[in-house]
């Protein structure tokens, strides 16, 4: 069953699960995925927590305790989400130890309402790292313009980071620059660079969703022939940028100080268009030193019928550039697409967070002890 996942892992792709819930932790399901499906990490986001906590499964006792303490809804959410991340981190600790900290990691995101506030993002990242208090945590910071200096500051303090919501090649280069600047800051402060890790979450399927919609609007045969190509091309060129940055003289100086490369992580890898094979954003994005975080349906599809045939990224750069150029020649603005996707990404996570606030507040009110 898991042969395709093993082959993927053997090719140097770290398999992470893009989901977490208390039931997944307490039922033994997460441990089972680690043991049987080569899962070596977990990512969360506001939408995942909104879905998990709103289901109520496994959260009632903690919610009742929080209601009895009359905590604010914001504090309640932080207590609940950090508890899940802490428990998941403990389950993944053997993987963390056996990979020298490379994998076995669990990500938790700063409050998405802070995406455009650098100072608040830094403060929130420090607080989350303290609350979870596990060495195998990654704090997720969005790759907004305000997020970039926050990444440098947080890395500079020795806190490992998962940079999220990256859509454009230009922004990805800025993210890598922010990471290197953070490492240089940490080095100057005398911190152990070997303990600082980072991944850069480059979003995939949403790029096709938006560009395909615009190609359908054009409606020509030439436009339709380009459907389903832009997202892979974009991600492959991101890997080219990764190879370039992490073979530079600037990186060499940090490498000598035992720094870790910031691995590209393919996010949003569930296929949105049913016309595409359900393993598209997994088997066509294979290269060493990458992470693929998959929703469970994509993980199961890859295990069941994924065809892993070696490296599917290196050697494709010219073709990838040609495909993005062809899209641009049809009048579709790359800059417009990636900015729209970033804006929508922040808005979606903020909407999920607000939904989570409302549903949690309702539960706290329902479970509050009666006044004497």
Coordinates of C-alpha atoms in Angstrom, one line a residue:
X1 CA 0.0 0.0 0.0
X2 CA 2.7 2.5 1.0
X3 CA 5.3 1.6 -1.7
X4 CA 4.7 4.8 -3.7
X5 CA 5.1 6.8 -0.5
X6 CA 8.3 5.0 0.3
X7 CA 9.6 5.7 -3.2
X8 CA 8.7 9.3 -2.7
X9 CA 10.6 9.4 0.6
X10 CA 13.6 7.6 -1.0
X11 CA 13.7 10.4 -3.7
X12 CA 14.3 12.9 -0.9
X13 CA 10.7 14.2 -0.5
X14 CA 9.6 14.6 3.1
X15 CA 6.0 13.6 3.4
X16 CA 4.0 15.8 5.8
X17 CA 0.3 15.6 6.6
X18 CA -1.7 18.8 6.1
X19 CA -4.2 18.2 8.9
X20 CA -4.5 17.8 12.6
X21 CA -7.3 17.2 15.1
X22 CA -7.5 16.0 18.7
X23 CA -9.3 12.8 17.5
X24 CA -6.4 12.1 15.1
X25 CA -4.0 12.4 18.0
X26 CA -6.0 10.4 20.7
X27 CA -7.2 7.6 18.3
X28 CA -3.6 6.7 17.4
X29 CA -4.2 7.7 13.8
X30 CA -1.3 10.1 13.6
X31 CA 1.1 7.5 15.1
X32 CA -0.2 5.0 12.5
X33 CA 0.4 7.4 9.6
X34 CA 4.0 7.9 10.8
X35 CA 4.5 4.2 11.2
X36 CA 2.9 3.0 8.0
X37 CA 2.6 5.9 5.5
X38 CA 6.1 7.5 5.9
X39 CA 4.5 10.7 7.4
X40 CA 7.3 12.7 9.0
X41 CA 5.6 16.0 9.8
X42 CA 2.3 17.9 10.2
X43 CA 1.1 21.3 9.1
X44 CA -1.9 23.2 10.4
X45 CA -3.6 26.4 9.4
X46 CA -6.6 28.4 10.7
X47 CA -9.0 26.5 8.3
X48 CA -7.8 23.1 9.7
X49 CA -8.3 24.2 13.3
X50 CA -11.6 25.7 12.5
X51 CA -12.8 22.4 11.1
X52 CA -11.4 20.3 13.9
X53 CA -12.6 22.4 16.8
X54 CA -16.0 23.1 15.4
X55 CA -16.6 19.4 15.1
X56 CA -16.3 19.3 18.9
X57 CA -14.8 15.8 18.9
X58 CA -12.5 15.5 21.9
X59 CA -12.6 19.2 22.9
X60 CA -15.6 19.3 25.2
X61 CA -13.7 18.8 28.5
X62 CA -11.0 21.4 27.8
X63 CA -13.7 23.8 26.6
X64 CA -15.6 23.2 29.9
X65 CA -12.5 23.9 31.9
X66 CA -11.7 27.0 30.0
X67 CA -15.3 28.2 30.4
X68 CA -15.1 27.6 34.2
X69 CA -12.0 29.8 34.2
X70 CA -13.8 32.5 32.3
X71 CA -10.9 32.9 29.8
X72 CA -11.4 35.1 26.7
X73 CA -12.2 33.4 23.5
X74 CA -8.8 34.3 22.0
X75 CA -7.0 32.7 25.0
X76 CA -9.2 29.6 24.7
X77 CA -8.3 29.1 21.1
X78 CA -4.6 29.5 21.8
X79 CA -4.8 27.0 24.7
X80 CA -6.7 24.4 22.5
X81 CA -4.5 24.7 19.4
X82 CA -1.2 24.8 21.2
X83 CA -2.3 21.7 23.2
X84 CA -2.9 19.8 19.9
X85 CA 0.4 21.0 18.4
X86 CA 2.3 20.0 21.6
X87 CA 0.8 16.5 21.7
X88 CA 1.4 16.0 17.9
X89 CA 5.0 17.2 18.4
X90 CA 5.5 14.6 21.2
X91 CA 4.2 11.9 18.9
X92 CA 6.6 13.0 16.2
X93 CA 9.6 13.5 18.5
X94 CA 11.3 10.1 17.6
X95 CA 11.3 11.3 13.9
X96 CA 12.7 14.6 15.0
X97 CA 15.5 12.9 16.9
X98 CA 16.3 10.4 14.2
X99 CA 16.6 13.1 11.5
X100 CA 18.6 15.6 13.6
X101 CA 15.7 18.0 13.6
X102 CA 15.1 18.1 9.9
X103 CA 11.7 16.4 10.1
X104 CA 9.3 15.3 12.9
X105 CA 8.0 18.9 13.0
X106 CA 4.5 20.4 13.6
X107 CA 3.6 23.9 12.3
X108 CA 1.3 26.4 14.0
X109 CA 0.3 29.7 12.4
X110 CA 0.4 33.2 13.9
X111 CA -3.1 34.8 14.2
X112 CA -3.9 35.5 10.5
X113 CA -5.4 38.9 11.5
X114 CA -1.7 40.0 12.1
X115 CA -0.6 39.3 8.6
X116 CA 0.1 42.9 7.8
X117 CA 1.6 43.9 11.2
X118 CA 5.3 43.1 11.6
X119 CA 5.7 43.9 15.3
X120 CA 2.6 42.0 16.3
X121 CA 3.6 39.0 14.2
X122 CA 7.0 38.8 15.9
X123 CA 5.4 39.1 19.3
X124 CA 2.9 36.3 18.4
X125 CA 5.6 34.0 17.1
X126 CA 7.6 34.4 20.3
X127 CA 4.5 33.7 22.4
X128 CA 3.5 30.6 20.3
X129 CA 7.0 29.2 20.6
X130 CA 6.9 29.7 24.4
X131 CA 3.4 28.2 24.7
X132 CA 4.1 25.0 22.7
X133 CA 7.5 24.7 24.2
X134 CA 8.7 21.9 22.0
X135 CA 11.9 22.0 19.9
X136 CA 10.2 20.4 16.9
X137 CA 7.7 23.2 16.4
X138 CA 7.7 25.5 13.3
X139 CA 5.9 28.9 13.7
X140 CA 4.1 29.8 10.5
X141 CA 4.5 33.3 9.3
X142 CA 2.8 34.5 6.1
X143 CA 5.1 35.8 3.3
X144 CA 3.3 39.2 3.1
X145 CA 5.5 42.3 2.9
X146 CA 5.0 42.8 6.6
X147 CA 5.9 39.2 7.2
X148 CA 9.4 39.4 5.6
X149 CA 11.1 41.4 8.4
X150 CA 9.2 39.3 11.0
X151 CA 10.8 36.2 9.5
X152 CA 14.3 37.7 9.8
X153 CA 13.7 38.8 13.4
X154 CA 12.2 35.5 14.5
X155 CA 14.9 33.3 12.8
X156 CA 17.5 35.7 14.3
X157 CA 16.1 34.8 17.8
X158 CA 16.6 31.1 17.1
X159 CA 12.9 30.2 16.5
X160 CA 12.3 27.8 13.6
X161 CA 9.8 29.1 11.0
X162 CA 7.5 27.8 8.3
X163 CA 6.9 30.7 5.8
X164 CA 3.5 30.3 4.4
X165 CA 1.3 31.7 1.5
X166 CA 4.1 32.0 -1.1
X167 CA 2.8 32.3 -4.6
X168 CA 5.3 34.3 -6.6
X169 CA 8.9 33.6 -7.6
X170 CA 9.9 37.2 -6.7
X171 CA 8.4 36.9 -3.2
X172 CA 10.0 33.4 -2.8
X173 CA 13.4 35.0 -3.4
X174 CA 12.6 37.7 -0.8
X175 CA 11.6 34.9 1.7
X176 CA 15.0 33.1 1.2
X177 CA 16.7 36.5 1.6
X178 CA 14.8 37.1 4.8
X179 CA 15.8 33.6 6.1
X180 CA 19.5 34.1 5.3
X181 CA 19.4 37.6 7.0
X182 CA 17.9 35.9 10.0
X183 CA 20.6 33.3 10.1
X184 CA 23.3 36.0 9.8
X185 CA 21.6 37.8 12.8
X186 CA 21.5 34.6 14.8
X187 CA 25.2 33.9 14.0
X188 CA 26.2 37.4 15.1
X189 CA 24.3 36.7 18.4
X190 CA 26.2 33.5 19.0
X191 CA 23.3 31.2 18.5
X192 CA 23.8 27.6 17.3
X193 CA 22.7 27.7 13.7
X194 CA 22.4 23.9 13.5
X195 CA 19.3 24.1 15.7
X196 CA 17.4 26.6 13.5
X197 CA 15.2 25.1 10.7
X198 CA 12.8 26.6 8.1
X199 CA 10.6 25.6 5.3
X200 CA 9.1 27.9 2.6
X201 CA 5.6 26.9 1.8
X202 CA 5.1 27.5 -2.0
X203 CA 1.4 27.1 -2.8
X204 CA 0.6 25.1 -5.9
X205 CA -3.0 24.1 -6.8
X206 CA -4.5 27.6 -6.3
X207 CA -2.2 28.9 -9.1
X208 CA -3.8 26.5 -11.6
X209 CA -7.3 27.3 -10.2
X210 CA -6.9 31.0 -10.9
X211 CA -5.0 30.8 -14.2
X212 CA -7.2 28.0 -15.6
X213 CA -10.3 30.2 -14.9
X214 CA -8.7 33.0 -17.0
X215 CA -7.7 30.6 -19.7
X216 CA -11.3 29.3 -19.9
X217 CA -12.4 32.9 -20.2
X218 CA -10.1 33.3 -23.3
X219 CA -11.5 30.1 -24.6
X220 CA -9.2 29.5 -27.6
X221 CA -7.6 26.1 -28.3
X222 CA -4.2 27.6 -27.5
X223 CA -5.5 28.8 -24.1
X224 CA -7.1 25.5 -23.2
X225 CA -3.9 23.6 -24.1
X226 CA -2.2 25.5 -21.3
X227 CA -4.6 24.5 -18.6
X228 CA -3.0 22.6 -15.7
X229 CA 0.5 23.7 -16.6
X230 CA 1.1 27.0 -14.7
X231 CA 1.2 25.7 -11.2
X232 CA 3.8 23.0 -11.9
X233 CA 5.9 25.5 -14.0
X234 CA 5.8 28.0 -11.2
X235 CA 6.8 25.5 -8.5
X236 CA 9.6 24.0 -10.7
X237 CA 11.1 27.5 -11.2
X238 CA 10.9 28.0 -7.5
X239 CA 13.1 25.0 -7.0
X240 CA 15.5 26.4 -9.6
X241 CA 15.7 29.6 -7.4
X242 CA 16.2 27.4 -4.3
X243 CA 19.2 25.7 -6.0
X244 CA 20.7 29.0 -7.0
X245 CA 20.4 30.7 -3.6
X246 CA 21.6 27.7 -1.7
X247 CA 24.7 27.4 -3.8
X248 CA 25.7 31.0 -3.5
X249 CA 28.7 32.5 -1.6
X250 CA 26.4 34.0 0.9
X251 CA 25.0 30.6 1.7
X252 CA 28.5 29.0 1.8
X253 CA 29.5 31.2 4.7
X254 CA 26.4 30.1 6.7
X255 CA 26.8 26.5 5.6
X256 CA 30.3 26.6 7.3
X257 CA 28.6 27.7 10.5
X258 CA 26.4 24.5 10.4
X259 CA 23.2 26.3 9.1
X260 CA 20.4 24.3 7.6
X261 CA 18.9 25.0 4.1
X262 CA 15.4 26.4 4.0
X263 CA 13.6 23.6 2.2
X264 CA 10.9 24.3 -0.4
X265 CA 7.6 22.9 0.8
X266 CA 4.8 22.2 -1.7
X267 CA 1.5 23.3 -0.1
X268 CA -2.0 23.3 -1.4
X269 CA -1.3 20.0 -3.2
X270 CA -4.9 18.6 -3.2
X271 CA -6.1 18.8 -6.8
X272 CA -9.0 21.2 -7.2
X273 CA -10.0 20.2 -10.8
X274 CA -11.4 16.7 -11.0
X275 CA -10.2 16.5 -14.6
X276 CA -6.6 16.3 -13.3
X277 CA -5.0 13.2 -11.8
X278 CA -5.4 13.4 -8.0
X279 CA -1.6 12.9 -7.5
X280 CA -0.6 15.6 -10.0
X281 CA 1.0 18.0 -7.4
X282 CA 2.9 15.1 -5.8
X283 CA 4.4 12.9 -8.5
X284 CA 5.2 15.8 -10.8
X285 CA 7.0 17.8 -8.1
X286 CA 9.6 15.3 -7.0
X287 CA 13.1 16.5 -6.2
X288 CA 15.6 16.0 -3.3
X289 CA 15.4 18.3 -0.3
X290 CA 11.7 19.1 -0.7
X291 CA 8.7 18.7 1.5
X292 CA 5.2 17.8 0.3
X293 CA 2.4 18.5 2.8
X294 CA -0.7 16.6 1.7
X295 CA -4.3 16.5 2.8
X296 CA -5.2 13.0 3.8
X297 CA -7.1 12.3 0.6
X298 CA -4.0 13.1 -1.5
X299 CA -1.8 11.0 0.8
X300 CA -4.2 8.1 0.3
X301 CA -4.3 8.6 -3.4
X302 CA -0.5 8.7 -3.7
X303 CA -0.2 5.5 -1.6
X304 CA -2.8 3.7 -3.7
X305 CA -1.9 4.6 -7.2
X306 CA 0.9 7.3 -7.2
X307 CA 3.5 6.7 -9.9
X308 CA 6.8 8.0 -8.6
X309 CA 9.4 7.9 -11.4
X310 CA 12.3 9.8 -10.0
X311 CA 13.1 13.5 -10.1
X312 CA 10.4 15.4 -12.1
X313 CA 11.7 18.9 -11.4
X314 CA 15.4 19.3 -12.4
X315 CA 15.8 19.5 -16.2
X316 CA 12.3 21.1 -16.7
X317 CA 13.2 24.8 -16.2
X318 CA 13.3 25.8 -19.8
X319 CA 9.9 24.2 -20.5
X320 CA 8.5 25.8 -17.3
X321 CA 9.6 29.2 -18.4
X322 CA 8.1 28.7 -21.9
X323 CA 4.8 27.7 -20.3
X324 CA 4.6 30.7 -18.1
X325 CA 5.6 32.9 -21.0
X326 CA 2.8 31.4 -23.2
X327 CA 0.3 32.2 -20.5
X328 CA 1.6 35.8 -20.3
X329 CA 1.4 36.2 -24.1
X330 CA -2.3 35.5 -23.9
X331 CA -2.7 38.6 -21.7
X332 CA -2.8 36.9 -18.3
X333 CA -0.8 38.9 -15.8
X334 CA 1.4 36.8 -13.6
X335 CA 1.8 39.6 -11.1
X336 CA -1.9 40.2 -10.9
X337 CA -2.6 36.5 -10.3
X338 CA 0.0 36.0 -7.5
X339 CA -1.1 39.2 -5.7
X340 CA -4.7 38.2 -5.9
X341 CA -3.9 34.7 -4.5
X342 CA -1.9 36.2 -1.6
X343 CA -4.7 38.6 -0.8
X344 CA -7.3 35.8 -1.0
X345 CA -5.1 33.4 1.1
X346 CA -4.9 35.9 3.9
X347 CA -8.6 36.7 3.7
X348 CA -9.6 32.9 3.7
X349 CA -7.4 32.2 6.8
X350 CA -8.8 35.3 8.6
X351 CA -12.4 34.3 7.7
X352 CA -11.7 30.8 9.1
X353 CA -10.2 32.3 12.3
X354 CA -13.2 34.5 12.7
X355 CA -15.5 31.5 12.3
X356 CA -13.4 29.7 14.9
X357 CA -13.8 32.6 17.3
X358 CA -17.6 32.6 16.9
X359 CA -18.0 28.8 17.3
X360 CA -15.6 28.7 20.3
X361 CA -17.3 31.6 22.0
X362 CA -20.7 29.9 21.6
X363 CA -19.3 26.7 23.2
X364 CA -17.7 28.7 26.1
X365 CA -21.1 30.3 26.7
X366 CA -23.0 27.0 26.5
X367 CA -20.5 25.3 28.9
X368 CA -20.2 28.1 31.4
X369 CA -21.2 27.1 34.9
X370 CA -24.4 28.6 36.2
X371 CA -24.0 31.7 38.3
X372 CA -24.9 31.3 42.0

